[in-house]
């Protein structure tokens, strides 16, 4: 297989295809259940959680026993609605590890007992091949680069226990190097990827694939129900092998997976209140990602949302410069009915449209020329929305400068005044022709408690160039409101209101 470096940005997505609901509903004896538990919020954990949000915290889970014959239950603990984590076993006898069940990546990795020089390894459980009777040496080197850190090591083969299911001959990565403070502060040991094999480092079969291939589940479906009530002990449930009808109301809306790798699908317009943002009116791409805490989307829309909800980010002087020098010209070109896609190239700020699709970058990650072009393209979207409201040039310029102030910080986070939550607008996503609405209480994440409580916008900026983007990543905030079905057998993902 050789050395293989994979860029995995933020996490996975979901499938789609219109399916009969009865095909997805399995009996209790056919399901592997991963129950989610809540971790109480305390003041000491406040700073740790903020750091977790800055890198869009991943998810994890805890092993429990067997229930009702063939039904296996694996409990997932929820850390302040930002991290869902749990336990698996590797080897014989099973060595326990806390992992993220991540639909945004495809490999399983845990720290290795041979990890000597990364401080993160000393604070987490480590796999020791010498303690397992089912270990088979492989040794092929591997590395994975995430949006917030990287790991490297080598492949090994062993049995993996999830609930009462034992996946045999599973290739996984023993991590000997973890290159980010993310892994030091994280409450997980490793990551168990639930994405497609197409993005698997080394081309190895993911754990889910082997569950299916070894006949451990009767239906090629898994589903997430995330309990967002921080006061309840039960955090939710990940079900392998079907769907629990007690976890949702109504019917699921299914959309096709448009590109295997992530669980990616087509999405329509995004509305702030009842008003279209315009940016995705002709379609955007989206992924459903159990390993991302928040929601990420194009900076142009995120800035508008944060302006509407009073979010406070980092002031971008370059944004104000572009608006000051080129704002009037952008307005004039759009009034003259110049194609929006040609405005920035006509005024010399964009030489063409980027075609890279390997790495997802934020505006702040780009070089100076790319940043100027990206800001211009955002300004075009903002001006279009204002022109629809018949705003004057002065009002438009004031609005653009206001949005520049709302551009998120390099890590993407924006805070809001907790007292203003009742007056914030709903945010609505169009998926499969239907509206999926998030209320302010659903998209604002409260961190800490009492006098130190902060409220964080659930929207962060992430710009993906065409043809891969524009792209939205619908993380736990969205999946907590809408029960999500990942239908591997039919390459589809479905959403229904969570019960």
Short mmCIF file of N, CA, C and O in Angstrom, two decimals, residues 201-267:
data_model
loop_
_atom_site.label_atom_id
_atom_site.label_comp_id
_atom_site.label_asym_id
_atom_site.label_seq_id
_atom_site.Cartn_x
_atom_site.Cartn_y
_atom_site.Cartn_z
N UNK A 201 -7.40 6.02 3.90
CA UNK A 201 -5.96 5.99 3.72
C UNK A 201 -5.52 4.53 3.52
O UNK A 201 -5.92 3.65 4.27
N UNK A 202 -4.73 4.30 2.49
CA UNK A 202 -4.28 2.95 2.18
C UNK A 202 -5.31 2.10 1.48
O UNK A 202 -5.06 0.93 1.17
N UNK A 203 -6.52 2.66 1.24
CA UNK A 203 -7.57 1.90 0.57
C UNK A 203 -8.11 0.75 1.38
O UNK A 203 -8.73 -0.17 0.83
N UNK A 204 -7.91 0.77 2.71
CA UNK A 204 -8.37 -0.36 3.54
C UNK A 204 -9.88 -0.26 3.76
O UNK A 204 -10.47 0.82 3.71
N UNK A 205 -10.50 -1.40 4.00
CA UNK A 205 -11.93 -1.43 4.27
C UNK A 205 -12.20 -0.81 5.65
O UNK A 205 -11.61 -1.23 6.65
N UNK A 206 -13.09 0.18 5.72
CA UNK A 206 -13.47 0.75 7.02
C UNK A 206 -14.16 -0.30 7.90
O UNK A 206 -14.63 -1.33 7.40
N UNK A 207 -14.24 -0.02 9.19
CA UNK A 207 -14.88 -0.94 10.13
C UNK A 207 -16.32 -1.24 9.71
O UNK A 207 -16.76 -2.39 9.74
N UNK A 208 -17.05 -0.21 9.27
CA UNK A 208 -18.44 -0.40 8.85
C UNK A 208 -18.52 -1.36 7.68
O UNK A 208 -19.41 -2.22 7.64
N UNK A 209 -17.63 -1.23 6.71
CA UNK A 209 -17.63 -2.14 5.57
C UNK A 209 -17.49 -3.58 6.03
O UNK A 209 -18.16 -4.50 5.53
N UNK A 210 -16.57 -3.81 6.97
CA UNK A 210 -16.35 -5.18 7.45
C UNK A 210 -17.51 -5.68 8.29
O UNK A 210 -17.79 -6.88 8.31
N UNK A 211 -18.22 -4.78 8.99
CA UNK A 211 -19.44 -5.19 9.68
C UNK A 211 -20.44 -5.77 8.67
O UNK A 211 -21.07 -6.80 8.91
N UNK A 212 -20.56 -5.07 7.54
CA UNK A 212 -21.49 -5.51 6.50
C UNK A 212 -20.98 -6.79 5.83
O UNK A 212 -21.71 -7.78 5.69
N UNK A 213 -19.70 -6.80 5.43
CA UNK A 213 -19.14 -7.93 4.69
C UNK A 213 -19.11 -9.21 5.52
O UNK A 213 -19.20 -10.31 4.98
N UNK A 214 -18.97 -9.07 6.83
CA UNK A 214 -18.91 -10.24 7.70
C UNK A 214 -20.28 -10.64 8.24
O UNK A 214 -20.40 -11.51 9.09
N UNK A 215 -21.33 -10.00 7.72
CA UNK A 215 -22.69 -10.37 8.08
C UNK A 215 -23.08 -10.04 9.51
O UNK A 215 -23.97 -10.68 10.08
N UNK A 216 -22.48 -9.01 10.09
CA UNK A 216 -22.75 -8.68 11.48
C UNK A 216 -23.99 -7.80 11.64
O UNK A 216 -24.54 -7.68 12.73
N UNK A 217 -24.44 -7.17 10.55
CA UNK A 217 -25.68 -6.38 10.56
C UNK A 217 -26.56 -6.86 9.42
O UNK A 217 -26.06 -7.26 8.36
N UNK A 218 -27.88 -6.83 9.62
CA UNK A 218 -28.80 -7.33 8.61
C UNK A 218 -29.17 -6.29 7.57
O UNK A 218 -29.57 -6.63 6.46
N UNK A 219 -29.10 -5.02 7.94
CA UNK A 219 -29.40 -3.96 6.99
C UNK A 219 -28.20 -3.04 6.87
O UNK A 219 -27.51 -2.74 7.84
N UNK A 220 -27.94 -2.58 5.66
CA UNK A 220 -26.77 -1.74 5.39
C UNK A 220 -27.08 -0.28 5.69
O UNK A 220 -26.98 0.60 4.83
N UNK A 221 -27.45 -0.04 6.93
CA UNK A 221 -27.90 1.27 7.36
C UNK A 221 -27.39 1.53 8.77
O UNK A 221 -27.36 0.62 9.60
N UNK A 222 -26.96 2.77 9.05
CA UNK A 222 -26.77 3.18 10.44
C UNK A 222 -27.36 4.58 10.60
O UNK A 222 -27.52 5.32 9.63
N UNK A 223 -27.71 4.92 11.82
CA UNK A 223 -28.43 6.17 12.04
C UNK A 223 -28.04 6.80 13.37
O UNK A 223 -27.69 6.11 14.31
N UNK A 224 -28.12 8.13 13.40
CA UNK A 224 -27.75 8.90 14.58
C UNK A 224 -28.96 9.63 15.16
O UNK A 224 -29.69 10.31 14.43
N UNK A 225 -29.15 9.48 16.46
CA UNK A 225 -30.06 10.32 17.21
C UNK A 225 -29.24 10.96 18.32
O UNK A 225 -28.65 10.27 19.16
N UNK A 226 -29.14 12.29 18.31
CA UNK A 226 -28.34 13.01 19.29
C UNK A 226 -29.25 13.83 20.18
O UNK A 226 -30.01 14.67 19.70
N UNK A 227 -29.19 13.58 21.46
CA UNK A 227 -29.99 14.32 22.42
C UNK A 227 -29.27 15.61 22.78
O UNK A 227 -28.17 15.58 23.33
N UNK A 228 -29.86 16.75 22.48
CA UNK A 228 -29.22 18.05 22.72
C UNK A 228 -29.62 18.65 24.06
O UNK A 228 -29.24 19.77 24.37
N UNK A 229 -30.39 17.93 24.86
CA UNK A 229 -30.78 18.42 26.19
C UNK A 229 -29.64 18.12 27.16
O UNK A 229 -29.45 16.97 27.58
N UNK A 230 -28.88 19.15 27.50
CA UNK A 230 -27.69 18.96 28.34
C UNK A 230 -28.03 18.52 29.75
O UNK A 230 -27.15 18.06 30.49
N UNK A 231 -29.29 18.64 30.16
CA UNK A 231 -29.67 18.27 31.52
C UNK A 231 -30.05 16.80 31.65
O UNK A 231 -30.24 16.31 32.76
N UNK A 232 -30.19 16.11 30.53
CA UNK A 232 -30.56 14.70 30.57
C UNK A 232 -29.32 13.82 30.56
O UNK A 232 -28.30 14.15 29.96
N UNK A 233 -29.41 12.68 31.22
CA UNK A 233 -28.28 11.77 31.28
C UNK A 233 -28.03 11.06 29.97
O UNK A 233 -26.88 10.81 29.61
N UNK A 234 -29.10 10.76 29.23
CA UNK A 234 -28.94 10.04 27.97
C UNK A 234 -28.58 11.02 26.87
O UNK A 234 -29.29 11.99 26.62
N UNK A 235 -27.48 10.77 26.19
CA UNK A 235 -27.00 11.68 25.16
C UNK A 235 -27.53 11.40 23.79
O UNK A 235 -27.47 12.24 22.90
N UNK A 236 -28.08 10.19 23.57
CA UNK A 236 -28.57 9.84 22.25
C UNK A 236 -28.21 8.41 21.91
O UNK A 236 -27.90 7.61 22.79
N UNK A 237 -28.24 8.08 20.62
CA UNK A 237 -28.00 6.70 20.22
C UNK A 237 -27.54 6.62 18.78
O UNK A 237 -28.08 7.29 17.89
N UNK A 238 -26.51 5.83 18.56
CA UNK A 238 -26.06 5.47 17.22
C UNK A 238 -26.48 4.04 16.98
O UNK A 238 -26.10 3.14 17.75
N UNK A 239 -27.27 3.80 15.95
CA UNK A 239 -27.81 2.48 15.67
C UNK A 239 -27.16 1.91 14.42
O UNK A 239 -27.24 2.51 13.35
N UNK A 240 -26.51 0.76 14.55
CA UNK A 240 -25.96 0.05 13.40
C UNK A 240 -26.94 -1.03 12.97
O UNK A 240 -27.39 -1.83 13.79
N UNK A 241 -27.30 -1.05 11.68
CA UNK A 241 -28.15 -2.10 11.16
C UNK A 241 -29.58 -1.71 10.94
O UNK A 241 -30.40 -2.54 10.55
N UNK A 242 -29.93 -0.44 11.15
CA UNK A 242 -31.31 -0.02 10.93
C UNK A 242 -31.62 1.31 11.56
O UNK A 242 -30.74 2.12 11.85
N UNK A 243 -32.91 1.53 11.81
CA UNK A 243 -33.41 2.80 12.34
C UNK A 243 -34.42 2.50 13.44
O UNK A 243 -35.29 1.65 13.27
N UNK A 244 -34.32 3.20 14.55
CA UNK A 244 -35.29 3.06 15.64
C UNK A 244 -36.39 4.09 15.44
O UNK A 244 -36.13 5.30 15.50
N UNK A 245 -37.64 3.67 15.21
CA UNK A 245 -38.74 4.62 14.96
C UNK A 245 -39.05 5.50 16.15
O UNK A 245 -39.74 6.52 16.00
N UNK A 246 -38.56 5.16 17.33
CA UNK A 246 -38.78 5.99 18.51
C UNK A 246 -37.92 7.25 18.51
O UNK A 246 -38.10 8.13 19.36
N UNK A 247 -36.98 7.33 17.58
CA UNK A 247 -36.03 8.43 17.58
C UNK A 247 -36.44 9.60 16.68
O UNK A 247 -35.74 10.60 16.62
N UNK A 248 -37.56 9.47 15.96
CA UNK A 248 -37.96 10.55 15.05
C UNK A 248 -39.47 10.58 14.90
O UNK A 248 -40.17 9.63 15.28
N UNK A 249 -39.96 11.68 14.36
CA UNK A 249 -41.39 11.82 14.06
C UNK A 249 -41.55 12.11 12.57
O UNK A 249 -40.68 12.72 11.96
N UNK A 250 -42.64 11.67 12.00
CA UNK A 250 -42.88 11.88 10.57
C UNK A 250 -42.02 10.96 9.72
O UNK A 250 -41.58 9.90 10.16
N UNK A 251 -41.76 11.37 8.50
CA UNK A 251 -40.97 10.59 7.55
C UNK A 251 -39.65 11.28 7.25
O UNK A 251 -39.54 12.50 7.31
N UNK A 252 -38.67 10.47 6.89
CA UNK A 252 -37.39 11.03 6.49
C UNK A 252 -37.45 11.58 5.06
O UNK A 252 -38.14 11.03 4.20
N UNK A 253 -36.73 12.64 4.85
CA UNK A 253 -36.51 13.16 3.50
C UNK A 253 -35.14 12.67 3.06
O UNK A 253 -34.13 12.96 3.70
N UNK A 254 -35.10 11.90 1.97
CA UNK A 254 -33.85 11.31 1.50
C UNK A 254 -33.31 12.06 0.28
O UNK A 254 -34.06 12.53 -0.57
N UNK A 255 -32.00 12.17 0.24
CA UNK A 255 -31.31 12.76 -0.90
C UNK A 255 -30.16 11.85 -1.29
O UNK A 255 -29.57 11.16 -0.45
N UNK A 256 -29.86 11.84 -2.58
CA UNK A 256 -28.82 10.95 -3.09
C UNK A 256 -27.42 11.41 -2.69
O UNK A 256 -27.15 12.61 -2.64
N UNK A 257 -26.55 10.47 -2.43
CA UNK A 257 -25.14 10.79 -2.27
C UNK A 257 -24.60 11.12 -3.66
O UNK A 257 -24.68 10.32 -4.58
N UNK A 258 -24.09 12.33 -3.81
CA UNK A 258 -23.65 12.79 -5.13
C UNK A 258 -22.20 12.46 -5.42
O UNK A 258 -21.79 12.44 -6.57
N UNK A 259 -21.42 12.26 -4.37
CA UNK A 259 -20.01 11.90 -4.55
C UNK A 259 -19.56 11.09 -3.35
O UNK A 259 -19.55 11.58 -2.22
N UNK A 260 -19.19 9.84 -3.60
CA UNK A 260 -18.76 8.98 -2.50
C UNK A 260 -17.38 9.41 -2.01
O UNK A 260 -16.55 9.88 -2.76
N UNK A 261 -17.19 9.20 -0.77
CA UNK A 261 -16.01 9.64 -0.06
C UNK A 261 -16.55 10.15 1.25
O UNK A 261 -16.64 9.43 2.25
N UNK A 262 -17.00 11.40 1.26
CA UNK A 262 -17.84 11.92 2.33
C UNK A 262 -19.29 11.58 2.00
O UNK A 262 -19.62 11.20 0.88
N UNK A 263 -20.17 11.73 2.98
CA UNK A 263 -21.60 11.56 2.72
C UNK A 263 -22.12 12.89 2.17
O UNK A 263 -22.66 13.73 2.88
N UNK A 264 -21.95 13.08 0.88
CA UNK A 264 -22.19 14.36 0.24
C UNK A 264 -23.48 14.34 -0.57
O UNK A 264 -23.79 13.37 -1.25
N UNK A 265 -24.22 15.46 -0.51
CA UNK A 265 -25.49 15.55 -1.23
C UNK A 265 -25.72 17.00 -1.66
O UNK A 265 -25.03 17.92 -1.21
N UNK A 266 -26.69 17.20 -2.53
CA UNK A 266 -27.04 18.54 -3.00
C UNK A 266 -28.01 19.21 -2.04
O UNK A 266 -28.93 18.57 -1.52
N UNK A 267 -27.80 20.49 -1.82
CA UNK A 267 -28.65 21.27 -0.92
C UNK A 267 -29.08 22.54 -1.62
O UNK A 267 -28.36 23.07 -2.47
#
